[in-house]
mmCIF file of C-alpha atoms in Angstrom:
data_model
loop_
_atom_site.group_PDB
_atom_site.id
_atom_site.type_symbol
_atom_site.label_atom_id
_atom_site.label_comp_id
_atom_site.label_asym_id
_atom_site.label_seq_id
_atom_site.Cartn_x
_atom_site.Cartn_y
_atom_site.Cartn_z
ATOM 1 C CA MET A 230 -0.114 0.093 -0.011
ATOM 2 C CA LYS A 231 1.538 3.371 -0.922
ATOM 3 C CA LEU A 232 1.392 6.276 1.522
ATOM 4 C CA SER A 233 0.364 9.665 0.396
ATOM 5 C CA LYS A 234 2.910 12.501 0.909
ATOM 6 C CA GLU A 235 1.004 13.706 4.061
ATOM 7 C CA GLU A 236 1.601 10.112 5.628
ATOM 8 C CA MET A 237 5.134 9.730 4.618
ATOM 9 C CA PRO A 238 7.501 10.612 7.233
ATOM 10 C CA GLY A 239 9.875 13.728 6.362
ATOM 11 C CA LYS A 240 13.402 13.591 5.795
ATOM 12 C CA ASN A 241 14.174 15.319 9.297
ATOM 13 C CA SER A 242 12.078 12.551 11.146
ATOM 14 C CA ILE A 243 13.970 9.847 9.223
ATOM 15 C CA ARG A 244 17.309 11.544 10.037
ATOM 16 C CA VAL A 245 16.667 11.850 13.650
ATOM 17 C CA SER A 246 15.397 8.268 13.855
ATOM 18 C CA PHE A 247 18.507 7.231 12.046
ATOM 19 C CA VAL A 248 20.831 9.242 14.453
ATOM 20 C CA GLN A 249 19.063 8.089 17.585
ATOM 21 C CA GLN A 250 19.512 4.381 16.579
ATOM 22 C CA LEU A 251 23.032 4.855 15.350
ATOM 23 C CA SER A 252 23.829 6.280 18.682
ATOM 24 C CA GLY A 253 21.993 3.270 20.439
ATOM 25 C CA ILE A 254 24.355 1.005 18.549
ATOM 26 C CA ARG A 255 27.456 3.031 19.520
ATOM 27 C CA THR A 256 26.428 2.653 23.091
ATOM 28 C CA TRP A 257 25.801 -1.038 22.853
ATOM 29 C CA PHE A 258 29.433 -1.400 21.373
ATOM 30 C CA LYS A 259 30.771 0.601 24.133
ATOM 31 C CA LYS A 260 29.094 -1.333 26.861
ATOM 32 C CA ALA A 261 30.016 -4.653 25.261
ATOM 33 C CA ARG A 262 33.549 -3.427 24.988
ATOM 34 C CA ILE A 263 33.876 -5.411 21.787
ATOM 35 C CA PHE A 264 36.780 -3.721 20.552
ATOM 36 C CA LYS A 265 38.642 -4.085 23.754
ATOM 37 C CA ARG A 266 37.962 -7.430 24.832
ATOM 38 C CA THR A 267 38.129 -9.312 21.489
ATOM 39 C CA GLN A 268 40.909 -9.533 18.972
ATOM 40 C CA PHE A 269 39.125 -8.830 15.833
ATOM 41 C CA SER A 270 41.166 -7.773 12.673
ATOM 42 C CA ASP A 271 40.259 -4.292 11.177
ATOM 43 C CA PHE A 272 38.281 -6.393 8.520
ATOM 44 C CA GLY A 273 36.289 -8.072 11.265
ATOM 45 C CA ARG A 274 35.615 -4.800 12.920
ATOM 46 C CA SER A 275 34.533 -3.361 9.626
ATOM 47 C CA GLN A 276 32.107 -6.554 9.209
ATOM 48 C CA CYS A 277 30.611 -5.723 12.445
ATOM 49 C CA LEU A 278 29.885 -2.141 11.958
ATOM 50 C CA GLN A 279 28.444 -2.857 8.551
ATOM 51 C CA LYS A 280 25.946 -5.312 10.219
ATOM 52 C CA ALA A 281 25.025 -2.762 12.606
ATOM 53 C CA VAL A 282 24.501 -0.118 10.222
ATOM 54 C CA VAL A 283 22.324 -2.515 8.288
ATOM 55 C CA LEU A 284 20.134 -3.254 11.279
ATOM 56 C CA VAL A 285 19.980 0.594 11.902
ATOM 57 C CA LEU A 286 18.668 1.201 8.264
ATOM 58 C CA LEU A 287 16.100 -1.521 8.882
ATOM 59 C CA GLY A 288 14.861 0.123 11.924
ATOM 60 C CA VAL A 289 14.561 3.346 9.899
ATOM 61 C CA PHE A 290 12.494 1.587 7.228
ATOM 62 C CA TRP A 291 10.336 -0.118 9.697
ATOM 63 C CA THR A 292 9.098 3.513 10.872
ATOM 64 C CA GLN A 293 7.583 3.941 7.419
ATOM 65 C CA THR A 294 5.299 0.866 7.721
ATOM 66 C CA SER A 295 1.400 1.276 7.818
ATOM 67 C CA ALA A 296 -1.030 1.102 10.653
ATOM 68 C CA LEU A 297 -1.573 -2.682 9.892
ATOM 69 C CA ASP A 298 1.269 -5.075 9.196
ATOM 70 C CA THR A 299 1.401 -8.832 8.665
ATOM 71 C CA PHE A 300 4.326 -11.161 8.840
ATOM 72 C CA VAL A 301 4.810 -14.785 8.146
ATOM 73 C CA LEU A 302 7.457 -16.117 10.618
ATOM 74 C CA GLN A 303 9.150 -19.635 10.563
ATOM 75 C CA GLU A 304 10.287 -21.358 13.816
ATOM 76 C CA PRO A 305 14.038 -21.712 13.678
ATOM 77 C CA GLY A 306 15.168 -25.346 12.842
ATOM 78 C CA ASN A 307 11.557 -26.475 12.487
ATOM 79 C CA ALA A 308 9.985 -26.218 8.946
ATOM 80 C CA TYR A 309 6.650 -27.609 10.249
ATOM 81 C CA VAL A 310 5.936 -24.575 12.553
ATOM 82 C CA THR A 311 4.697 -21.454 10.842
ATOM 83 C CA GLY A 312 3.346 -18.316 12.392
ATOM 84 C CA THR A 313 1.252 -15.394 11.052
ATOM 85 C CA MET A 314 1.552 -12.180 12.994
ATOM 86 C CA THR A 315 -0.567 -9.213 12.542
ATOM 87 C CA ILE A 316 0.358 -5.884 14.301
ATOM 88 C CA HIS A 317 -2.522 -3.472 14.672
ATOM 89 C CA ASN A 318 -0.465 -0.185 15.370
ATOM 90 C CA GLU A 319 -3.317 2.062 16.220
ATOM 91 C CA GLU A 320 -5.215 -0.478 18.459
ATOM 92 C CA HIS A 321 -1.821 -1.526 20.035
ATOM 93 C CA ILE A 322 -2.520 -5.121 19.402
ATOM 94 C CA VAL A 323 -0.345 -7.952 18.171
ATOM 95 C CA GLU A 324 -2.152 -11.116 16.906
ATOM 96 C CA VAL A 325 -0.223 -14.217 16.434
ATOM 97 C CA HIS A 326 -1.504 -17.623 14.970
ATOM 98 C CA VAL A 327 0.840 -20.470 15.056
ATOM 99 C CA ARG A 328 0.038 -23.655 13.157
ATOM 100 C CA SER A 329 1.756 -26.811 14.268
ATOM 101 C CA GLY A 330 -1.179 -29.536 14.299
ATOM 102 C CA VAL A 331 -2.364 -30.234 17.622
ATOM 103 C CA TYR A 332 0.206 -27.991 19.183
ATOM 104 C CA SER A 333 -1.084 -24.823 17.501
ATOM 105 C CA SER A 334 -1.716 -21.717 19.412
ATOM 106 C CA ASP A 335 -3.271 -18.264 19.122
ATOM 107 C CA THR A 336 -1.890 -15.416 21.163
ATOM 108 C CA ILE A 337 -3.153 -11.780 21.826
ATOM 109 C CA PHE A 338 -0.709 -9.095 22.961
ATOM 110 C CA ASP A 339 -2.872 -6.320 24.202
ATOM 111 C CA TYR A 340 -0.655 -3.378 25.006
ATOM 112 C CA SER A 341 -3.476 -1.156 25.829
ATOM 113 C CA HIS A 342 -4.778 -3.262 28.759
ATOM 114 C CA GLY A 343 -1.405 -4.826 29.575
ATOM 115 C CA TYR A 344 -2.131 -8.501 29.017
ATOM 116 C CA ILE A 345 -1.009 -11.411 26.926
ATOM 117 C CA ALA A 346 -3.608 -14.293 26.294
ATOM 118 C CA THR A 347 -2.530 -17.706 24.720
ATOM 119 C CA ARG A 348 -5.046 -20.365 23.592
ATOM 120 C CA LEU A 349 -3.473 -23.675 23.400
ATOM 121 C CA PHE A 350 -5.202 -26.188 21.059
ATOM 122 C CA SER A 351 -3.743 -29.087 22.742
ATOM 123 C CA ARG A 352 -5.416 -28.107 26.092
ATOM 124 C CA ASN A 353 -8.516 -26.306 24.837
ATOM 125 C CA ALA A 354 -7.736 -23.539 27.363
ATOM 126 C CA CYS A 355 -6.555 -19.986 27.542
ATOM 127 C CA PHE A 356 -3.645 -18.855 29.674
ATOM 128 C CA ILE A 357 -3.298 -15.286 30.782
ATOM 129 C CA MET A 358 -0.264 -13.085 31.932
ATOM 130 C CA LYS A 359 0.534 -9.603 32.648
ATOM 131 C CA ILE A 360 2.917 -7.722 30.097
ATOM 132 C CA ASN A 361 6.231 -7.403 31.844
ATOM 133 C CA LYS A 362 8.422 -4.989 30.071
ATOM 134 C CA GLU A 363 11.575 -6.647 31.540
ATOM 135 C CA TYR A 364 11.100 -9.484 28.984
ATOM 136 C CA ILE A 365 8.156 -8.701 26.769
ATOM 137 C CA PRO A 366 9.386 -6.499 23.910
ATOM 138 C CA GLU A 367 7.397 -3.368 23.312
ATOM 139 C CA LEU A 368 4.944 -3.198 20.184
ATOM 140 C CA ARG A 369 7.244 -1.009 18.170
ATOM 141 C CA GLU A 370 10.236 -3.486 18.905
ATOM 142 C CA ILE A 371 8.155 -6.552 17.972
ATOM 143 C CA GLY A 372 7.494 -4.857 14.731
ATOM 144 C CA ARG A 373 11.146 -3.949 14.032
ATOM 145 C CA LEU A 374 12.257 -7.553 14.934
ATOM 146 C CA ALA A 375 9.554 -9.045 12.514
ATOM 147 C CA PHE A 376 10.844 -6.630 9.758
ATOM 148 C CA GLU A 377 14.308 -7.807 10.424
ATOM 149 C CA ARG A 378 13.370 -11.562 10.289
ATOM 150 C CA LYS A 379 11.515 -10.871 6.961
ATOM 151 C CA THR A 380 14.533 -8.880 5.584
ATOM 152 C CA MET A 381 17.446 -10.813 6.894
ATOM 153 C CA GLU A 382 16.178 -14.405 7.303
ATOM 154 C CA LYS A 383 19.536 -15.742 8.992
ATOM 155 C CA VAL A 384 19.415 -12.989 11.675
ATOM 156 C CA TYR A 385 17.450 -14.024 14.754
ATOM 157 C CA SER A 386 18.050 -14.828 18.461
ATOM 158 C CA PRO A 387 14.372 -15.526 19.968
ATOM 159 C CA ASN A 388 14.101 -14.976 23.608
ATOM 160 C CA ILE A 389 12.343 -17.494 25.780
ATOM 161 C CA VAL A 390 10.047 -16.818 28.530
ATOM 162 C CA TRP A 391 9.074 -19.541 31.022
ATOM 163 C CA VAL A 392 5.630 -19.347 32.823
ATOM 164 C CA GLN A 393 3.779 -21.863 34.930
ATOM 165 C CA PHE A 394 0.131 -22.443 35.734
ATOM 166 C CA ARG A 395 -1.689 -24.652 38.242
ATOM 167 C CA SER A 396 -3.708 -27.407 36.786
ATOM 168 C CA GLY A 397 -7.364 -27.307 38.441
ATOM 169 C CA HIS A 398 -7.121 -23.551 39.231
ATOM 170 C CA SER A 399 -9.032 -22.415 36.142
ATOM 171 C CA VAL A 400 -12.100 -19.944 35.914
ATOM 172 C CA LEU A 401 -14.370 -18.997 33.272
ATOM 173 C CA GLY A 402 -14.247 -15.460 32.256
ATOM 174 C CA SER A 403 -16.620 -12.997 33.749
ATOM 175 C CA PHE A 404 -17.797 -9.528 32.877
ATOM 176 C CA LYS A 405 -15.256 -8.121 35.183
ATOM 177 C CA ASP A 406 -12.588 -10.094 33.607
ATOM 178 C CA TRP A 407 -13.284 -9.069 30.267
ATOM 179 C CA LEU A 408 -13.407 -5.521 31.249
ATOM 180 C CA LEU A 409 -9.899 -5.897 32.744
ATOM 181 C CA TYR A 410 -8.354 -7.953 29.561
ATOM 182 C CA GLY A 411 -10.095 -6.165 26.745
ATOM 183 C CA ARG A 412 -12.325 -7.200 23.922
ATOM 184 C CA PRO A 413 -9.744 -8.974 21.779
ATOM 185 C CA ILE A 414 -8.755 -11.385 24.595
ATOM 186 C CA GLU A 415 -12.465 -11.900 25.353
ATOM 187 C CA GLN A 416 -13.033 -12.865 21.825
ATOM 188 C CA LEU A 417 -9.969 -15.267 21.939
ATOM 189 C CA CYS A 418 -11.035 -17.001 25.355
ATOM 190 C CA THR A 419 -14.867 -16.767 25.761
ATOM 191 C CA GLY A 420 -16.043 -20.252 26.963
ATOM 192 C CA LEU A 421 -12.700 -21.551 27.624
ATOM 193 C CA PRO A 422 -11.060 -22.227 31.074
ATOM 194 C CA LEU A 423 -8.751 -19.428 31.954
ATOM 195 C CA TYR A 424 -5.468 -20.107 33.789
ATOM 196 C CA GLN A 425 -3.166 -17.348 35.322
ATOM 197 C CA LEU A 426 0.498 -17.703 34.384
ATOM 198 C CA ALA A 427 3.389 -16.796 36.685
ATOM 199 C CA GLU A 428 6.882 -16.390 35.784
ATOM 200 C CA THR A 429 9.506 -19.011 36.575
ATOM 201 C CA GLN A 430 12.966 -20.163 35.979
ATOM 202 C CA PRO A 431 13.834 -22.565 32.923
ATOM 203 C CA LEU A 432 12.906 -26.159 33.736
ATOM 204 C CA LEU A 433 14.713 -29.387 33.161
ATOM 205 C CA ASN A 434 11.536 -31.462 32.530
ATOM 206 C CA LEU A 435 9.701 -30.317 29.526
ATOM 207 C CA HIS A 436 7.204 -33.059 29.174
ATOM 208 C CA ARG A 437 4.512 -30.823 30.924
ATOM 209 C CA CYS A 438 5.225 -27.903 28.895
ATOM 210 C CA SER A 439 3.884 -26.348 25.695
ATOM 211 C CA ASN A 440 5.206 -23.929 23.193
ATOM 212 C CA ALA A 441 3.578 -20.870 22.157
ATOM 213 C CA GLY A 442 4.430 -17.116 21.411
ATOM 214 C CA ILE A 443 6.018 -15.504 18.233
ATOM 215 C CA PRO A 444 8.226 -17.711 16.014
ATOM 216 C CA SER A 445 11.811 -16.541 15.869
ATOM 217 C CA ILE A 446 11.120 -13.582 18.023
ATOM 218 C CA LEU A 447 9.529 -14.537 21.508
ATOM 219 C CA GLY A 448 8.938 -17.904 22.445
ATOM 220 C CA LEU A 449 6.602 -18.752 25.438
ATOM 221 C CA LYS A 450 7.164 -21.975 27.387
ATOM 222 C CA ILE A 451 3.782 -22.616 29.213
ATOM 223 C CA CYS A 452 4.384 -25.336 31.756
ATOM 224 C CA GLU A 453 2.092 -27.181 34.126
ATOM 225 C CA LYS A 454 3.157 -26.614 37.879
ATOM 226 C CA ASP A 455 3.554 -29.626 40.157
ATOM 227 C CA ASN A 456 0.721 -29.428 42.878
#
């Protein structure tokens, strides 16, 4: 979809965005002390800088996308898992559909209400957690990462968030719940048991865990807690 001249960002805004993101890259290099702690050759350093500039440019181009963006994302190392993610920028909603047979899932990130809801097909239930900015990317960051995955298919480092729920501690959503969670989550979870998710550390036993989230960007490990 082409944007009108009024909708296109001005040169000054693009230049400011580029300078801000380039400054962030420089700060990252400084904190990591890449040039001090490693023994890269001049060629190696040049390669790193080139990659950094490419990522900055991708971030600049991402600022020019529309209010509705859809991405098809592949799970790294698993050709049978494909996810479709739609970002509703104006509503501050991210909608994810992952298709993997019985292990499929649908997830809603509602940044306006501050909640994430995942429907696991294998359990026929919904799992809800609050958005914690410490490990859940912001809406704009998710869009930028998806744009990078689409443009540079080999560049990805998905984060994994581990959460747990108690079996037998579910409720059916009420009017008060839907006011709290918002209309998109209500549409996803109406009529299904609702489980509250709590953060946890990575587990060694994965037999009681299910995968959800955003392929190649943010993985959710939803595990059943021992009673």
